Amino acid sequence: MGAVVVVGTHWGDEAKGKLVDLLAQDADIVIRYGGGPNAGHTVHVGENTYKFHLIPSGILNPKILCLMADGMVIDPATLVKELETLGAVGVDTSNLRISHNAHVILPYHRLLDQLEEKLKGAGAIGTTGRGVGPCYADKASRVGIRMGDLVSPTRLRERLSAALPLKNAILTKVFDADAVDLEALLAELTPLGEKLARFVCDTQALAGDALAAQKRILFEGAQATMLDIDGGTYPYVTSSHPLSGGACIGTGIPPTAITEIIGVVKAYTSRVGAGTVPTELLDARGERIRERGREYGTTTGRPRRIGWLDGFALQYAARVNGLTGICVGHLDVLAGFATINVCVGYTKDGVLLKHFPAGDVCLLDGCEPVYEALPGWPEDSIENVTRFEDLPQNAQDYVRFVEKLAGVPARFVSIGPRRDQTLVAPGMPAPAALFSRELLTK
């Protein structure tokens, strides 16, 4: 058996959680490998809706092991609340495990995040203000607090005693804010550590054992390609590695274990936060897509920016992630448009670009999208379809056009938010077959 990575191809919110929930039905272990509570996944099963912020979407399958791995940053208060919310609706979370190496988002991380954004003024990144960036910064500076520290009162006091003098100097002298009191912070964190202690362990070892036992491993990505700290539209990015390679960095699983890498492609483009979006729609068409697609952040509630599908960015995502297949999602949202545009390239200063200008958002400034217009399909015509072949011909053609741009097969098509509104494309193997090493796409 092998390992499957689910990754977003653009700026996030592509419905990765829905695909993970579906594929988890055939997995043995689901691992979220990066990000923090700034990444929300919404999953619809029947009449029930579940909103995840930290816990892997695979938790809805009680037969599998769910890991929150080393590469994550975890707000313990948010996690405890999420566990309580799931428990209140009958979701069993006893199969959850949390890496003792995952870093902890502390109250001063959230405060610094918000103060730094305010100080940047017009140059603000547009973060969620949840302390993710400052926590990753502490990780890189080797002054972070990890989950193993949180669940050990003695270590927690030692580590916080070492970290607070610098944090308080920054808070009081740079931002003129109040200092953080050690005892008050310990009083807040200690009960959280006690509630989470039973979940904390060596997840690298668990993942390694699963690999050795030839278990079916599913990696759940957070955020998406264009938000990668290195490969995204810097500086309007997150602080981790949402790329497929992050699955190895954040878990301890080697690249040779990966069987398939599935990119989740929204049928249009959306993003939150600042930064250039060449295909952005600032008109009634964008508003129509936003409302039909319920494009508001799972974690923040912020309205998302909307644009036509950026196929040029998709080609870049396919290359840097090594995609072996795609899932085209939110296809139902585009129903009713007479014409649907897809960006197939950019021009800049009148010159057609050969490659997507990755690595710095300033490279996108001045880029003009080159569109190809495709015919639409009737409104409310696909939500109850159960086979790809029964979709309107123009909807099928749209999927095939996206597939051609990506250069890899469209394995799945999502036509609604529920688990049962995901179609397997003709000629594609069943979801369980993705975990077979023999089916690795070359």
Short mmCIF file of C-alpha atoms in Angstrom, two decimals:
data_model
loop_
_atom_site.label_atom_id
_atom_site.label_comp_id
_atom_site.label_asym_id
_atom_site.label_seq_id
_atom_site.Cartn_x
_atom_site.Cartn_y
_atom_site.Cartn_z
CA MET A 1 0.00 0.00 0.00
CA GLY A 2 1.04 3.61 -0.46
CA ALA A 3 0.31 7.15 0.64
CA VAL A 4 -1.95 9.75 -0.96
CA VAL A 5 -1.46 13.51 -0.58
CA VAL A 6 -4.40 15.91 -0.98
CA VAL A 7 -3.23 19.44 -1.75
CA GLY A 8 -4.87 22.69 -2.81
CA THR A 9 -3.83 24.12 -6.16
CA HIS A 10 -4.47 27.85 -5.67
CA TRP A 11 -5.05 30.07 -2.60
CA GLY A 12 -6.94 27.61 -0.43
CA ASP A 13 -10.61 26.93 0.29
CA GLU A 14 -10.83 24.42 -2.57
CA ALA A 15 -12.77 21.91 -0.39
CA LYS A 16 -9.80 19.67 0.41
CA GLY A 17 -11.59 18.58 3.57
CA LYS A 18 -14.46 17.12 1.56
CA LEU A 19 -12.12 15.00 -0.55
CA VAL A 20 -10.14 13.90 2.51
CA ASP A 21 -13.39 12.86 4.21
CA LEU A 22 -14.31 10.80 1.14
CA LEU A 23 -10.91 9.14 0.71
CA ALA A 24 -10.65 8.50 4.45
CA GLN A 25 -13.36 5.87 4.10
CA ASP A 26 -10.69 3.65 2.52
CA ALA A 27 -7.65 4.81 4.53
CA ASP A 28 -6.07 3.41 7.67
CA ILE A 29 -4.47 6.63 8.87
CA VAL A 30 -5.03 10.33 8.06
CA ILE A 31 -2.28 12.82 8.81
CA ARG A 32 -2.58 16.60 8.76
CA TYR A 33 0.94 17.77 8.07
CA GLY A 34 0.99 21.56 8.45
CA GLY A 35 -0.75 24.81 9.24
CA GLY A 36 -2.79 25.86 12.23
CA PRO A 37 -6.22 27.22 13.16
CA ASN A 38 -6.05 29.63 10.22
CA ALA A 39 -7.11 26.72 7.98
CA GLY A 40 -10.76 25.71 8.12
CA HIS A 41 -12.27 22.63 6.48
CA THR A 42 -16.04 22.16 6.15
CA VAL A 43 -17.49 18.69 5.59
CA HIS A 44 -21.15 17.88 4.84
CA VAL A 45 -22.35 14.34 5.54
CA GLY A 46 -26.06 13.86 4.94
CA GLU A 47 -27.85 16.63 6.81
CA ASN A 48 -24.91 17.25 9.15
CA THR A 49 -22.24 19.92 8.69
CA TYR A 50 -18.89 19.72 10.47
CA LYS A 51 -16.39 22.57 10.65
CA PHE A 52 -12.78 21.65 11.36
CA HIS A 53 -10.01 24.09 12.24
CA LEU A 54 -7.22 21.83 13.52
CA ILE A 55 -8.47 18.25 13.68
CA PRO A 56 -8.08 16.23 10.45
CA SER A 57 -11.29 15.82 8.46
CA GLY A 58 -10.76 12.06 8.61
CA ILE A 59 -11.91 12.10 12.25
CA LEU A 60 -15.46 11.36 11.04
CA ASN A 61 -14.33 7.80 10.33
CA PRO A 62 -13.82 6.23 13.79
CA LYS A 63 -11.98 3.21 12.34
CA ILE A 64 -8.91 5.17 11.26
CA LEU A 65 -6.10 6.82 13.18
CA CYS A 66 -5.92 10.62 12.84
CA LEU A 67 -2.60 12.37 13.43
CA MET A 68 -1.84 16.06 13.95
CA ALA A 69 1.79 15.95 12.96
CA ASP A 70 5.05 17.78 13.72
CA GLY A 71 4.54 20.43 11.05
CA MET A 72 1.40 21.86 12.63
CA VAL A 73 1.06 24.76 15.05
CA ILE A 74 -1.72 24.21 17.56
CA ASP A 75 -3.78 26.64 19.61
CA PRO A 76 -4.69 24.46 22.62
CA ALA A 77 -7.78 26.49 23.52
CA THR A 78 -9.11 26.18 19.97
CA LEU A 79 -8.35 22.47 19.92
CA VAL A 80 -10.09 21.78 23.23
CA LYS A 81 -13.14 23.70 22.03
CA GLU A 82 -13.15 21.75 18.77
CA LEU A 83 -12.94 18.45 20.64
CA GLU A 84 -15.82 19.48 22.89
CA THR A 85 -17.93 20.61 19.92
CA LEU A 86 -17.41 17.31 18.10
CA GLY A 87 -18.11 15.33 21.24
CA ALA A 88 -21.38 17.19 21.75
CA VAL A 89 -22.67 15.94 18.38
CA GLY A 90 -21.51 12.38 18.95
CA VAL A 91 -18.21 12.33 17.05
CA ASP A 92 -15.72 9.96 18.69
CA THR A 93 -12.26 11.58 18.90
CA SER A 94 -10.49 8.80 20.80
CA ASN A 95 -8.65 7.94 17.57
CA LEU A 96 -6.84 11.32 17.53
CA ARG A 97 -3.11 11.64 18.24
CA ILE A 98 -1.09 14.86 18.50
CA SER A 99 2.63 15.16 17.89
CA HIS A 100 4.69 16.09 20.92
CA ASN A 101 6.84 18.09 18.47
CA ALA A 102 4.01 20.28 17.16
CA HIS A 103 4.43 23.88 18.31
CA VAL A 104 1.91 25.65 20.53
CA ILE A 105 0.25 28.95 19.65
CA LEU A 106 0.27 31.01 22.83
CA PRO A 107 -1.76 34.11 23.75
CA TYR A 108 1.22 36.35 23.06
CA HIS A 109 1.50 34.93 19.55
CA ARG A 110 -2.07 36.02 18.80
CA LEU A 111 -1.43 39.43 20.33
CA LEU A 112 1.79 39.96 18.38
CA ASP A 113 0.10 38.83 15.17
CA GLN A 114 -2.60 41.47 15.55
CA LEU A 115 -0.24 44.22 16.66
CA GLU A 116 2.18 43.58 13.80
CA GLU A 117 -0.65 43.64 11.24
CA LYS A 118 -1.88 46.94 12.64
CA LEU A 119 1.62 48.41 12.52
CA LYS A 120 1.97 47.48 8.83
CA GLY A 121 -1.04 49.59 7.94
CA ALA A 122 -1.71 49.56 4.21
CA GLY A 123 1.01 46.92 3.82
CA ALA A 124 -0.76 44.39 6.05
CA ILE A 125 -0.69 40.80 4.85
CA GLY A 126 -4.28 40.06 5.79
CA THR A 127 -3.57 37.31 8.32
CA THR A 128 -6.31 35.74 10.39
CA GLY A 129 -4.74 37.19 13.54
CA ARG A 130 -4.59 33.76 15.14
CA GLY A 131 -0.88 33.81 15.92
CA VAL A 132 0.21 31.32 13.28
CA GLY A 133 3.06 33.40 11.81
CA PRO A 134 4.61 34.43 15.16
CA CYS A 135 4.41 30.81 16.34
CA TYR A 136 6.25 29.54 13.25
CA ALA A 137 8.76 32.38 13.72
CA ASP A 138 9.48 31.12 17.24
CA LYS A 139 9.86 27.61 15.86
CA ALA A 140 12.49 28.83 13.38
CA SER A 141 14.19 30.86 16.13
CA ARG A 142 14.27 27.76 18.36
CA VAL A 143 12.44 29.48 21.21
CA GLY A 144 9.02 27.87 20.69
CA ILE A 145 6.89 25.91 23.11
CA ARG A 146 5.84 22.45 21.88
CA MET A 147 2.99 20.15 22.79
CA GLY A 148 5.39 17.98 24.79
CA ASP A 149 6.15 21.05 26.90
CA LEU A 150 2.49 21.97 27.29
CA VAL A 151 1.59 18.65 28.89
CA SER A 152 4.54 18.75 31.30
CA PRO A 153 3.99 21.44 34.00
CA THR A 154 7.67 21.54 34.98
CA ARG A 155 8.91 21.91 31.41
CA LEU A 156 6.19 24.41 30.58
CA ARG A 157 7.24 26.70 33.41
CA GLU A 158 10.90 26.42 32.43
CA ARG A 159 10.29 27.14 28.76
CA LEU A 160 7.92 30.05 29.38
CA SER A 161 10.28 31.56 31.94
CA ALA A 162 12.97 31.58 29.26
CA ALA A 163 10.70 32.94 26.48
CA LEU A 164 8.73 35.66 28.26
CA PRO A 165 11.48 38.25 28.92
CA LEU A 166 12.02 38.80 25.18
CA LYS A 167 8.31 38.69 24.37
CA ASN A 168 7.50 41.18 27.10
CA ALA A 169 10.28 43.49 25.96
CA ILE A 170 8.78 43.53 22.47
CA LEU A 171 5.23 43.99 23.74
CA THR A 172 6.04 46.82 26.11
CA LYS A 173 8.82 48.67 24.30
CA VAL A 174 7.80 48.27 20.67
CA PHE A 175 4.01 48.17 20.88
CA ASP A 176 3.41 49.89 24.24
CA ALA A 177 1.25 46.92 25.25
CA ASP A 178 0.93 45.21 28.61
CA ALA A 179 3.43 42.54 29.61
CA VAL A 180 2.33 38.92 29.89
CA ASP A 181 2.30 37.58 33.44
CA LEU A 182 3.92 34.17 33.81
CA GLU A 183 1.64 32.89 36.56
CA ALA A 184 -1.52 34.02 34.79
CA LEU A 185 -0.33 32.37 31.58
CA LEU A 186 0.44 29.12 33.39
CA ALA A 187 -2.98 29.20 35.03
CA GLU A 188 -4.55 29.46 31.57
CA LEU A 189 -2.43 26.83 29.87
CA THR A 190 -2.10 24.14 32.52
CA PRO A 191 -5.75 22.98 32.42
CA LEU A 192 -5.57 22.85 28.62
CA GLY A 193 -2.47 20.68 28.80
CA GLU A 194 -4.23 18.34 31.22
CA LYS A 195 -7.15 17.91 28.80
CA LEU A 196 -4.89 17.24 25.83
CA ALA A 197 -2.21 15.09 27.49
CA ARG A 198 -3.88 11.78 26.59
CA PHE A 199 -3.59 12.58 22.88
CA VAL A 200 0.06 13.69 22.82
CA CYS A 201 2.67 11.19 21.62
CA ASP A 202 5.38 10.49 19.05
CA THR A 203 3.39 10.67 15.82
CA GLN A 204 6.51 10.17 13.71
CA ALA A 205 6.82 6.70 15.20
CA LEU A 206 3.13 5.97 14.60
CA ALA A 207 3.41 7.09 10.98
CA GLY A 208 6.58 5.05 10.51
CA ASP A 209 4.94 1.96 11.96
CA ALA A 210 1.94 2.43 9.65
CA LEU A 211 4.25 2.70 6.66
CA ALA A 212 6.19 -0.42 7.67
CA ALA A 213 2.92 -2.31 8.08
CA GLN A 214 1.86 -1.24 4.57
CA LYS A 215 -1.12 0.73 5.85
CA ARG A 216 -3.05 3.11 3.62
CA ILE A 217 -1.89 6.63 4.52
CA LEU A 218 -3.75 9.82 3.59
CA PHE A 219 -2.09 13.22 4.00
CA GLU A 220 -4.41 16.17 4.56
CA GLY A 221 -3.04 19.47 3.32
CA ALA A 222 -3.98 22.86 4.73
CA GLN A 223 -4.04 26.15 2.79
CA ALA A 224 -2.71 25.65 -0.73
CA THR A 225 0.08 25.99 -3.28
CA MET A 226 -0.01 29.77 -3.71
CA LEU A 227 0.23 30.22 0.05
CA ASP A 228 3.43 28.20 0.47
CA ILE A 229 6.13 30.19 2.27
CA ASP A 230 8.64 29.45 -0.53
CA GLY A 231 6.57 28.61 -3.59
CA GLY A 232 3.65 30.97 -3.08
CA THR A 233 2.91 34.61 -3.80
CA TYR A 234 5.24 35.98 -1.12
CA PRO A 235 4.75 37.88 1.18
CA TYR A 236 1.00 37.18 1.00
CA VAL A 237 1.50 33.59 2.09
CA THR A 238 1.22 31.44 5.17
CA SER A 239 4.23 30.45 7.29
CA SER A 240 4.41 26.76 6.43
CA HIS A 241 4.69 24.39 3.47
CA PRO A 242 1.26 23.50 2.04
CA LEU A 243 2.96 22.01 -1.05
CA SER A 244 2.92 18.23 -1.38
CA GLY A 245 6.56 18.18 -0.23
CA GLY A 246 5.37 19.52 3.12
CA ALA A 247 3.75 16.15 3.74
CA CYS A 248 7.23 14.69 4.14
CA ILE A 249 8.73 17.65 6.00
CA GLY A 250 5.90 17.77 8.53
CA THR A 251 5.50 14.08 9.30
CA GLY A 252 8.72 12.12 8.89
CA ILE A 253 7.30 10.01 6.04
CA PRO A 254 9.81 9.79 3.14
CA PRO A 255 8.93 10.95 -0.41
CA THR A 256 9.35 7.39 -1.71
CA ALA A 257 6.23 6.36 0.21
CA ILE A 258 3.90 8.66 -1.73
CA THR A 259 1.67 6.88 -4.23
CA GLU A 260 -0.58 9.67 -5.53
CA ILE A 261 -0.79 13.45 -5.23
CA ILE A 262 -4.28 14.77 -5.86
CA GLY A 263 -4.71 18.49 -6.44
CA VAL A 264 -8.09 19.94 -5.52
CA VAL A 265 -9.06 22.55 -8.11
CA LYS A 266 -11.96 24.89 -7.51
CA ALA A 267 -13.88 25.49 -10.76
CA TYR A 268 -13.14 29.18 -10.22
CA THR A 269 -10.56 31.05 -8.15
CA SER A 270 -10.96 32.39 -4.63
CA ARG A 271 -8.68 33.73 -1.96
CA VAL A 272 -8.69 35.69 1.29
CA GLY A 273 -6.23 38.34 2.35
CA ALA A 274 -4.25 40.82 0.32
CA GLY A 275 -2.15 40.29 -2.80
CA THR A 276 -2.68 40.39 -6.55
CA VAL A 277 -5.25 38.01 -8.09
CA PRO A 278 -5.06 38.50 -11.87
CA THR A 279 -8.44 36.88 -12.61
CA GLU A 280 -10.38 38.65 -9.83
CA LEU A 281 -13.97 39.62 -10.62
CA LEU A 282 -15.08 42.89 -9.03
CA ASP A 283 -18.57 42.85 -10.49
CA ALA A 284 -21.94 41.11 -10.29
CA ARG A 285 -20.46 37.90 -11.70
CA GLY A 286 -18.02 37.65 -8.80
CA GLU A 287 -20.78 38.42 -6.31
CA ARG A 288 -23.00 35.75 -7.86
CA ILE A 289 -20.27 33.13 -7.53
CA ARG A 290 -19.51 34.20 -3.95
CA GLU A 291 -23.12 33.82 -2.85
CA ARG A 292 -23.82 30.60 -4.74
CA GLY A 293 -20.57 29.07 -3.49
CA ARG A 294 -21.02 30.34 0.09
CA GLU A 295 -17.55 31.80 -0.18
CA TYR A 296 -17.00 32.92 3.39
CA GLY A 297 -14.12 31.64 5.52
CA THR A 298 -14.78 28.56 7.68
CA THR A 299 -12.50 29.93 10.37
CA THR A 300 -12.88 33.71 9.98
CA GLY A 301 -16.20 34.25 8.21
CA ARG A 302 -14.46 36.72 5.90
CA PRO A 303 -15.88 37.05 2.37
CA ARG A 304 -13.48 35.56 -0.14
CA ARG A 305 -12.25 37.32 -3.25
CA ILE A 306 -13.55 35.67 -6.40
CA GLY A 307 -12.21 35.27 -9.93
CA TRP A 308 -12.35 33.04 -12.98
CA LEU A 309 -10.29 29.86 -12.79
CA ASP A 310 -6.58 30.63 -13.16
CA GLY A 311 -5.38 27.78 -15.35
CA PHE A 312 -1.91 29.30 -15.63
CA ALA A 313 -1.50 29.02 -11.85
CA LEU A 314 -2.92 25.49 -12.06
CA GLN A 315 -0.16 24.47 -14.45
CA TYR A 316 2.40 25.79 -11.98
CA ALA A 317 0.73 23.91 -9.12
CA ALA A 318 0.75 20.70 -11.12
CA ARG A 319 4.47 21.03 -11.68
CA VAL A 320 5.68 21.97 -8.19
CA ASN A 321 3.42 19.45 -6.43
CA GLY A 322 3.99 16.63 -8.90
CA LEU A 323 0.25 16.10 -9.27
CA THR A 324 -0.89 12.70 -10.49
CA GLY A 325 -4.56 13.66 -10.65
CA ILE A 326 -7.03 16.41 -9.82
CA CYS A 327 -10.45 16.80 -8.25
CA VAL A 328 -12.48 19.56 -9.90
CA GLY A 329 -14.76 21.04 -7.25
CA HIS A 330 -17.64 23.53 -6.95
CA LEU A 331 -18.70 22.78 -10.51
CA ASP A 332 -22.33 23.37 -9.53
CA VAL A 333 -21.57 26.99 -8.59
CA LEU A 334 -20.87 27.94 -12.20
CA ALA A 335 -24.23 26.65 -13.49
CA GLY A 336 -26.30 29.35 -15.14
CA PHE A 337 -23.51 31.38 -16.75
CA ALA A 338 -23.88 31.70 -20.51
CA THR A 339 -20.11 31.96 -20.86
CA ILE A 340 -17.35 30.92 -18.47
CA ASN A 341 -13.85 32.28 -18.84
CA VAL A 342 -10.71 30.31 -17.98
CA CYS A 343 -7.30 31.97 -17.75
CA VAL A 344 -4.80 30.09 -19.91
CA GLY A 345 -1.84 32.46 -19.57
CA TYR A 346 -0.65 35.96 -18.69
CA THR A 347 0.73 38.86 -20.63
CA LYS A 348 2.93 41.47 -19.02
CA ASP A 349 3.90 44.67 -20.82
CA GLY A 350 2.38 43.13 -23.92
CA VAL A 351 4.54 40.00 -23.76
CA LEU A 352 3.06 36.52 -23.32
CA LEU A 353 4.72 34.86 -20.34
CA LYS A 354 6.17 31.37 -20.73
CA HIS A 355 6.02 30.43 -17.04
CA PHE A 356 3.83 31.38 -14.10
CA PRO A 357 5.67 34.18 -12.20
CA ALA A 358 6.01 32.44 -8.84
CA GLY A 359 7.87 33.36 -5.68
CA ASP A 360 6.91 37.01 -5.18
CA VAL A 361 3.57 38.73 -5.51
CA CYS A 362 5.19 41.75 -7.16
CA LEU A 363 5.82 39.54 -10.18
CA LEU A 364 2.04 39.29 -10.62
CA ASP A 365 1.60 43.05 -10.64
CA GLY A 366 0.81 44.20 -14.15
CA CYS A 367 -0.05 40.70 -15.37
CA GLU A 368 -3.13 40.53 -17.57
CA PRO A 369 -4.97 37.22 -17.91
CA VAL A 370 -5.43 35.63 -21.31
CA TYR A 371 -8.87 34.04 -21.33
CA GLU A 372 -10.49 31.26 -23.28
CA ALA A 373 -14.28 31.47 -23.24
CA LEU A 374 -16.25 28.26 -22.78
CA PRO A 375 -20.03 27.81 -23.09
CA GLY A 376 -21.91 27.37 -19.83
CA TRP A 377 -24.71 25.00 -18.81
CA PRO A 378 -28.19 25.50 -17.34
CA GLU A 379 -28.70 26.54 -13.75
CA ASP A 380 -29.65 23.89 -11.18
CA SER A 381 -28.89 21.14 -13.66
CA ILE A 382 -26.24 19.04 -11.98
CA GLU A 383 -26.68 18.84 -8.18
CA ASN A 384 -28.54 15.51 -8.31
CA VAL A 385 -26.45 13.85 -11.01
CA THR A 386 -24.87 10.57 -9.92
CA ARG A 387 -22.69 9.82 -12.96
CA PHE A 388 -20.21 12.03 -14.79
CA GLU A 389 -21.72 10.96 -18.10
CA ASP A 390 -25.08 12.46 -17.07
CA LEU A 391 -23.68 15.96 -16.59
CA PRO A 392 -24.60 18.49 -19.29
CA GLN A 393 -22.16 18.15 -22.17
CA ASN A 394 -20.77 21.66 -21.60
CA ALA A 395 -20.07 20.82 -17.94
CA GLN A 396 -18.24 17.67 -19.02
CA ASP A 397 -16.28 19.70 -21.57
CA TYR A 398 -15.34 22.23 -18.89
CA VAL A 399 -13.88 19.47 -16.70
CA ARG A 400 -11.95 18.07 -19.66
CA PHE A 401 -10.60 21.53 -20.45
CA VAL A 402 -9.34 21.93 -16.86
CA GLU A 403 -7.89 18.43 -17.01
CA LYS A 404 -5.96 19.34 -20.16
CA LEU A 405 -4.57 22.48 -18.54
CA ALA A 406 -3.42 20.52 -15.49
CA GLY A 407 -1.84 17.82 -17.64
CA VAL A 408 -3.10 15.04 -15.36
CA PRO A 409 -6.38 13.11 -15.18
CA ALA A 410 -9.48 14.51 -13.50
CA ARG A 411 -10.17 11.66 -11.09
CA PHE A 412 -13.07 13.26 -9.20
CA VAL A 413 -15.67 15.95 -9.83
CA SER A 414 -17.56 17.63 -6.99
CA ILE A 415 -21.04 18.96 -7.75
CA GLY A 416 -22.16 19.94 -4.25
CA PRO A 417 -21.05 20.10 -0.62
CA ARG A 418 -22.20 16.65 0.51
CA ARG A 419 -20.01 13.55 0.57
CA ASP A 420 -22.32 11.81 -1.93
CA GLN A 421 -22.00 14.70 -4.40
CA THR A 422 -18.57 13.60 -5.60
CA LEU A 423 -18.39 11.77 -8.90
CA VAL A 424 -15.64 9.42 -10.04
CA ALA A 425 -14.61 10.39 -13.57
CA PRO A 426 -15.07 7.77 -16.32
CA GLY A 427 -12.19 5.35 -16.63
CA MET A 428 -10.78 6.34 -13.25
CA PRO A 429 -10.28 3.75 -10.47
CA ALA A 430 -12.40 3.74 -7.32
CA PRO A 431 -11.09 5.91 -4.44
CA ALA A 432 -9.63 2.90 -2.62
CA ALA A 433 -7.39 2.13 -5.58
CA LEU A 434 -5.49 5.39 -5.08
CA PHE A 435 -3.61 3.71 -2.24
CA SER A 436 -2.29 0.97 -4.52
CA ARG A 437 1.31 1.52 -5.48
CA GLU A 438 0.71 -0.27 -8.79
CA LEU A 439 -1.58 2.54 -9.96
CA LEU A 440 0.97 5.31 -9.51
CA THR A 441 0.67 7.59 -12.52
CA LYS A 442 3.98 8.01 -14.32
#
